[in-house]
PDB file of C-alpha atoms in Angstrom:
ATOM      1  CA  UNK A  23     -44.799  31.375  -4.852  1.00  0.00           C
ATOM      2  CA  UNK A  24     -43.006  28.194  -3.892  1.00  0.00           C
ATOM      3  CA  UNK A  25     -42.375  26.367  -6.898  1.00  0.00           C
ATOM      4  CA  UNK A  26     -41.110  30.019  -8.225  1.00  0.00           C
ATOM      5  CA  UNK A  27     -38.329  30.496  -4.703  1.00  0.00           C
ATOM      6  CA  UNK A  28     -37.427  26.799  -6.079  1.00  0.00           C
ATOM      7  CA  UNK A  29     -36.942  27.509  -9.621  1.00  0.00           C
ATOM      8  CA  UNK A  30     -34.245  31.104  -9.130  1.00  0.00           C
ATOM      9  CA  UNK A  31     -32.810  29.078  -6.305  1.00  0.00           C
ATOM     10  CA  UNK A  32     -32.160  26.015  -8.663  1.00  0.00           C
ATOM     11  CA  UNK A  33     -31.050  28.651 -11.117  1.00  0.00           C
ATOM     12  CA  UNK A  34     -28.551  29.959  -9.352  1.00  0.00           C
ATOM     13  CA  UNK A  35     -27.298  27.166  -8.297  1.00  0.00           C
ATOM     14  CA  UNK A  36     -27.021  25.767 -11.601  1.00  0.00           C
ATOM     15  CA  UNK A  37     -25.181  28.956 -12.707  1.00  0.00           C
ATOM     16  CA  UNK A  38     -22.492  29.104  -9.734  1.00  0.00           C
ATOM     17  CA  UNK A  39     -21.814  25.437 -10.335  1.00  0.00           C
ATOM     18  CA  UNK A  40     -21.558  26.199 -14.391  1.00  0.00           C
ATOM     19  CA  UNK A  41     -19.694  29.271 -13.519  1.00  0.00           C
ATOM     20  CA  UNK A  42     -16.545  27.869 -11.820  1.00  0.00           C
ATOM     21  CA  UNK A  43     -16.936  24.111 -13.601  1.00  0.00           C
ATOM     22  CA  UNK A  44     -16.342  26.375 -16.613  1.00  0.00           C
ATOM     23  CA  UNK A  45     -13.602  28.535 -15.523  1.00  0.00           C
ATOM     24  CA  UNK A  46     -11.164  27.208 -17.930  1.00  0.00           C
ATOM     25  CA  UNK A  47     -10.991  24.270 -19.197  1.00  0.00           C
ATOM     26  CA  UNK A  48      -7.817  22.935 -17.408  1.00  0.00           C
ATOM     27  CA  UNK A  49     -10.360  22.813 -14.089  1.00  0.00           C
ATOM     28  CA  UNK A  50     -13.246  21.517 -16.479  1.00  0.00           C
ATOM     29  CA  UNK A  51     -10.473  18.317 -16.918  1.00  0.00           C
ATOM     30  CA  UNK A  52      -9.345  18.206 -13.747  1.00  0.00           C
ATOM     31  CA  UNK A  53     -12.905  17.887 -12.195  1.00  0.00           C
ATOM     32  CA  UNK A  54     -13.893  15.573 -14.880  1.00  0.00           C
ATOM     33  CA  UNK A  55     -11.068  13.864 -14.136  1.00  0.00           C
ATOM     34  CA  UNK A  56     -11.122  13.545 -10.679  1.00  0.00           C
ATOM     35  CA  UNK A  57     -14.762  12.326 -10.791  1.00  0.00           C
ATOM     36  CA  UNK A  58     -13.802   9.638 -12.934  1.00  0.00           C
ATOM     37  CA  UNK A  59     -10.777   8.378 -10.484  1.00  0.00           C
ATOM     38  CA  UNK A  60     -13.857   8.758  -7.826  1.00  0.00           C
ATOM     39  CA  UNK A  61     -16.331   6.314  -9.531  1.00  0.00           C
ATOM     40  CA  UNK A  62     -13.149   3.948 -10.791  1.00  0.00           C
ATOM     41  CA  UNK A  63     -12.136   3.727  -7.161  1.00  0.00           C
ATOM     42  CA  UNK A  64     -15.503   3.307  -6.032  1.00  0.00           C
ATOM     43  CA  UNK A  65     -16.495   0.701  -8.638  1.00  0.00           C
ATOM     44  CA  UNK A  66     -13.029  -1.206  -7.396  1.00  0.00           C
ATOM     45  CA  UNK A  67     -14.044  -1.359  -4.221  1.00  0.00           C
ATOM     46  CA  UNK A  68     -17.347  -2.953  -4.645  1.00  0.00           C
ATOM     47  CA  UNK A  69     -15.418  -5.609  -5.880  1.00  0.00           C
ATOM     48  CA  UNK A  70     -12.233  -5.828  -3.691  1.00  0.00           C
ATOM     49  CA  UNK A  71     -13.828  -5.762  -0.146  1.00  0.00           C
ATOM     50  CA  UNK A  72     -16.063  -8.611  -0.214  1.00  0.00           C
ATOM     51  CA  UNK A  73     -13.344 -10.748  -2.816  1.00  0.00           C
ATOM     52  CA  UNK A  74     -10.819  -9.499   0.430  1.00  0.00           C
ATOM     53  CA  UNK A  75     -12.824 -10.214   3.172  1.00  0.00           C
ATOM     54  CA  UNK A  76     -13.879 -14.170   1.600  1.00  0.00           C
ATOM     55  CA  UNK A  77      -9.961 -14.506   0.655  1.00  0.00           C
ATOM     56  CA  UNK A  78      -8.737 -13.747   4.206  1.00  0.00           C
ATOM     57  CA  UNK A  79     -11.386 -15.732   5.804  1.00  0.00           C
ATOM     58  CA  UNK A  80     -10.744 -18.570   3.447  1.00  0.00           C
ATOM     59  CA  UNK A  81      -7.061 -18.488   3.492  1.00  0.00           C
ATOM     60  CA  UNK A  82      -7.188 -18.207   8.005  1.00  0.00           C
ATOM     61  CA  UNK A  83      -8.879 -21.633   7.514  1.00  0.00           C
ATOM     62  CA  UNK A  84      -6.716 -22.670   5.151  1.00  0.00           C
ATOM     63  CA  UNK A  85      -3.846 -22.180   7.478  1.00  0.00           C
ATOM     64  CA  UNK A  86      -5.407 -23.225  10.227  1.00  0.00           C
ATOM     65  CA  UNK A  87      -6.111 -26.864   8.416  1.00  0.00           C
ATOM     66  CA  UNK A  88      -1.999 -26.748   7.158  1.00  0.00           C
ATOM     67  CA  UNK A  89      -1.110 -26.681  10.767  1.00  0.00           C
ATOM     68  CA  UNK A  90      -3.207 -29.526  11.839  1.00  0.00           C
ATOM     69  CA  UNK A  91      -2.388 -31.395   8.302  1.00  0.00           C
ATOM     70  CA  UNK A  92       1.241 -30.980   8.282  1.00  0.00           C
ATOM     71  CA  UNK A  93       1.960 -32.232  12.418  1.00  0.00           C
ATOM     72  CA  UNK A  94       2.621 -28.350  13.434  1.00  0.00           C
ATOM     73  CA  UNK A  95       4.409 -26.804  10.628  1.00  0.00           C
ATOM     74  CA  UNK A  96       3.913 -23.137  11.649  1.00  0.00           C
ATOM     75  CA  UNK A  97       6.251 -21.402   9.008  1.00  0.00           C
ATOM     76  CA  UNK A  98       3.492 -22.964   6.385  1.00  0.00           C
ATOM     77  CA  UNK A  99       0.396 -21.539   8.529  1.00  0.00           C
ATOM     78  CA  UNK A 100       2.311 -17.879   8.350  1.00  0.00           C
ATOM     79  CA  UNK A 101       2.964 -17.628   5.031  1.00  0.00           C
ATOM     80  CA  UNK A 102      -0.900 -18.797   4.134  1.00  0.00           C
ATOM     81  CA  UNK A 103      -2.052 -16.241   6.848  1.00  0.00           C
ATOM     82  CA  UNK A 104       0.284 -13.739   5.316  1.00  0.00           C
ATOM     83  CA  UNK A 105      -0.306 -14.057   1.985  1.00  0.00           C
ATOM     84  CA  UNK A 106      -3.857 -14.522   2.176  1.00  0.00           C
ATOM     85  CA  UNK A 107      -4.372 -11.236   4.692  1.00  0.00           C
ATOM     86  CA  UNK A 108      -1.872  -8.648   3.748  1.00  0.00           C
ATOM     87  CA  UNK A 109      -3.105  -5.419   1.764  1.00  0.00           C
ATOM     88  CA  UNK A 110      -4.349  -3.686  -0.029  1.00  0.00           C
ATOM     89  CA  UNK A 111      -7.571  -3.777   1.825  1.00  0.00           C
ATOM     90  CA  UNK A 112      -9.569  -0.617  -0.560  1.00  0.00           C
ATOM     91  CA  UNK A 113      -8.411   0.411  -3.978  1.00  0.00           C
ATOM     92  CA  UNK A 114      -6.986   4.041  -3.883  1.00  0.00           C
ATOM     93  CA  UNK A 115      -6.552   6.454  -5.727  1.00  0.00           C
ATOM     94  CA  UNK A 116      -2.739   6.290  -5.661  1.00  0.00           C
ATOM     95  CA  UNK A 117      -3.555   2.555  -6.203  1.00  0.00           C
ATOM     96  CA  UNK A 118      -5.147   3.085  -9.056  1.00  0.00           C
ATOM     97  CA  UNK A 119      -2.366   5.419 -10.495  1.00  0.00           C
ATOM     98  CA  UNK A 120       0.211   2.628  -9.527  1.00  0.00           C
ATOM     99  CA  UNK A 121      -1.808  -0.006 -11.118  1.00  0.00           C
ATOM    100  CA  UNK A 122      -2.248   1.838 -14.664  1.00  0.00           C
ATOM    101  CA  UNK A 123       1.617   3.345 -14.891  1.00  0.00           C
ATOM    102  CA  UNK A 124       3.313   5.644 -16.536  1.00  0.00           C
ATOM    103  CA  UNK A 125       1.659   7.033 -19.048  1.00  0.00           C
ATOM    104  CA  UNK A 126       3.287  10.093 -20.696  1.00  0.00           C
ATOM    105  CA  UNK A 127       0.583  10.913 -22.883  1.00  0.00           C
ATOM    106  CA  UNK A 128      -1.476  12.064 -19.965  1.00  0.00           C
ATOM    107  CA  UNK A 129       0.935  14.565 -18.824  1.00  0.00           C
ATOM    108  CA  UNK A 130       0.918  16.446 -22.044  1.00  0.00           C
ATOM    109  CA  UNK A 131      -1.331  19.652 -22.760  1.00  0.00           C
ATOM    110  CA  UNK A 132      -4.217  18.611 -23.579  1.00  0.00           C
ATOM    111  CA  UNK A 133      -3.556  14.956 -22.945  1.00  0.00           C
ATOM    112  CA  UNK A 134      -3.399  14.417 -27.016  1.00  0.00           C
ATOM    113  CA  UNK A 135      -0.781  11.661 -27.531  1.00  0.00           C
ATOM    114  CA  UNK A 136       1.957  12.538 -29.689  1.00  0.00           C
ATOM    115  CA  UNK A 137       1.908  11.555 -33.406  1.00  0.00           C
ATOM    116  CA  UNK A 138       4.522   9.496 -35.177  1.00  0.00           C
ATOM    117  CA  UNK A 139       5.986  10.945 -38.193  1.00  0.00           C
ATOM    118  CA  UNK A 140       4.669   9.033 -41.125  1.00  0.00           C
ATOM    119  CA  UNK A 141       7.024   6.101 -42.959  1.00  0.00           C
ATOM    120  CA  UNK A 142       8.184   8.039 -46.398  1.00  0.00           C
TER     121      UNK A 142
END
């Protein structure tokens, strides 16, 4: 009785996610789409917040030692604190779209790149 309330539940579950994944297939893109900005950004972030976090820490001692090494020269501690701890802290989406451009072949129906006419 159980494992039968489980399987029509899973079921119809299955068939109200198909149902409006499947719409059209301008959604079907967009969701795919979307879910691959989601594990790009996520992926990027593995890697920029510990690289981030040992940069800023890093570059804090860094200009820390400048100061002491160069008699007091503060304008040289700044811009090693600044450079070293400005943004961007997490990779974005909008990052992400910055980062790869303009690309006008992704703004087309169907995202099919234009063909060249052949040389005659």
């Amino acid at each position: 009785m159980l494992q039968s309330t489980q399987a029509k539940l899973l079921f119809a579950t299955l068939v109200l996610l198909s149902g409006s994944a499947c719409s059209s297939g301008i959604e079907t893109q967009d969701m795919i789409e979307k879910q691959g900005v989601a594990v790009g950004v996520t992926a990027g972030n593995m890697i920029l917040i510990p690289a981030k976090a040992i940069s800023a820490s890093v570059g804090i001692l860094a200009g820390a030692f400048s100061y002491v090494a160069t008699g007091g020269n503060a304008d040289l501690t700044n811009q090693i604190w600044r450079d070293t701890t400005q943004g961007p802290y997490l990779v974005t989406p909008e990052l992400a779209k910055k980062s790869v451009g303009d690309r006008p072949q992704l703004r087309q129906p169907g995202g099919d790149m234009q063909s060249s006419p052949e040389p005659q």
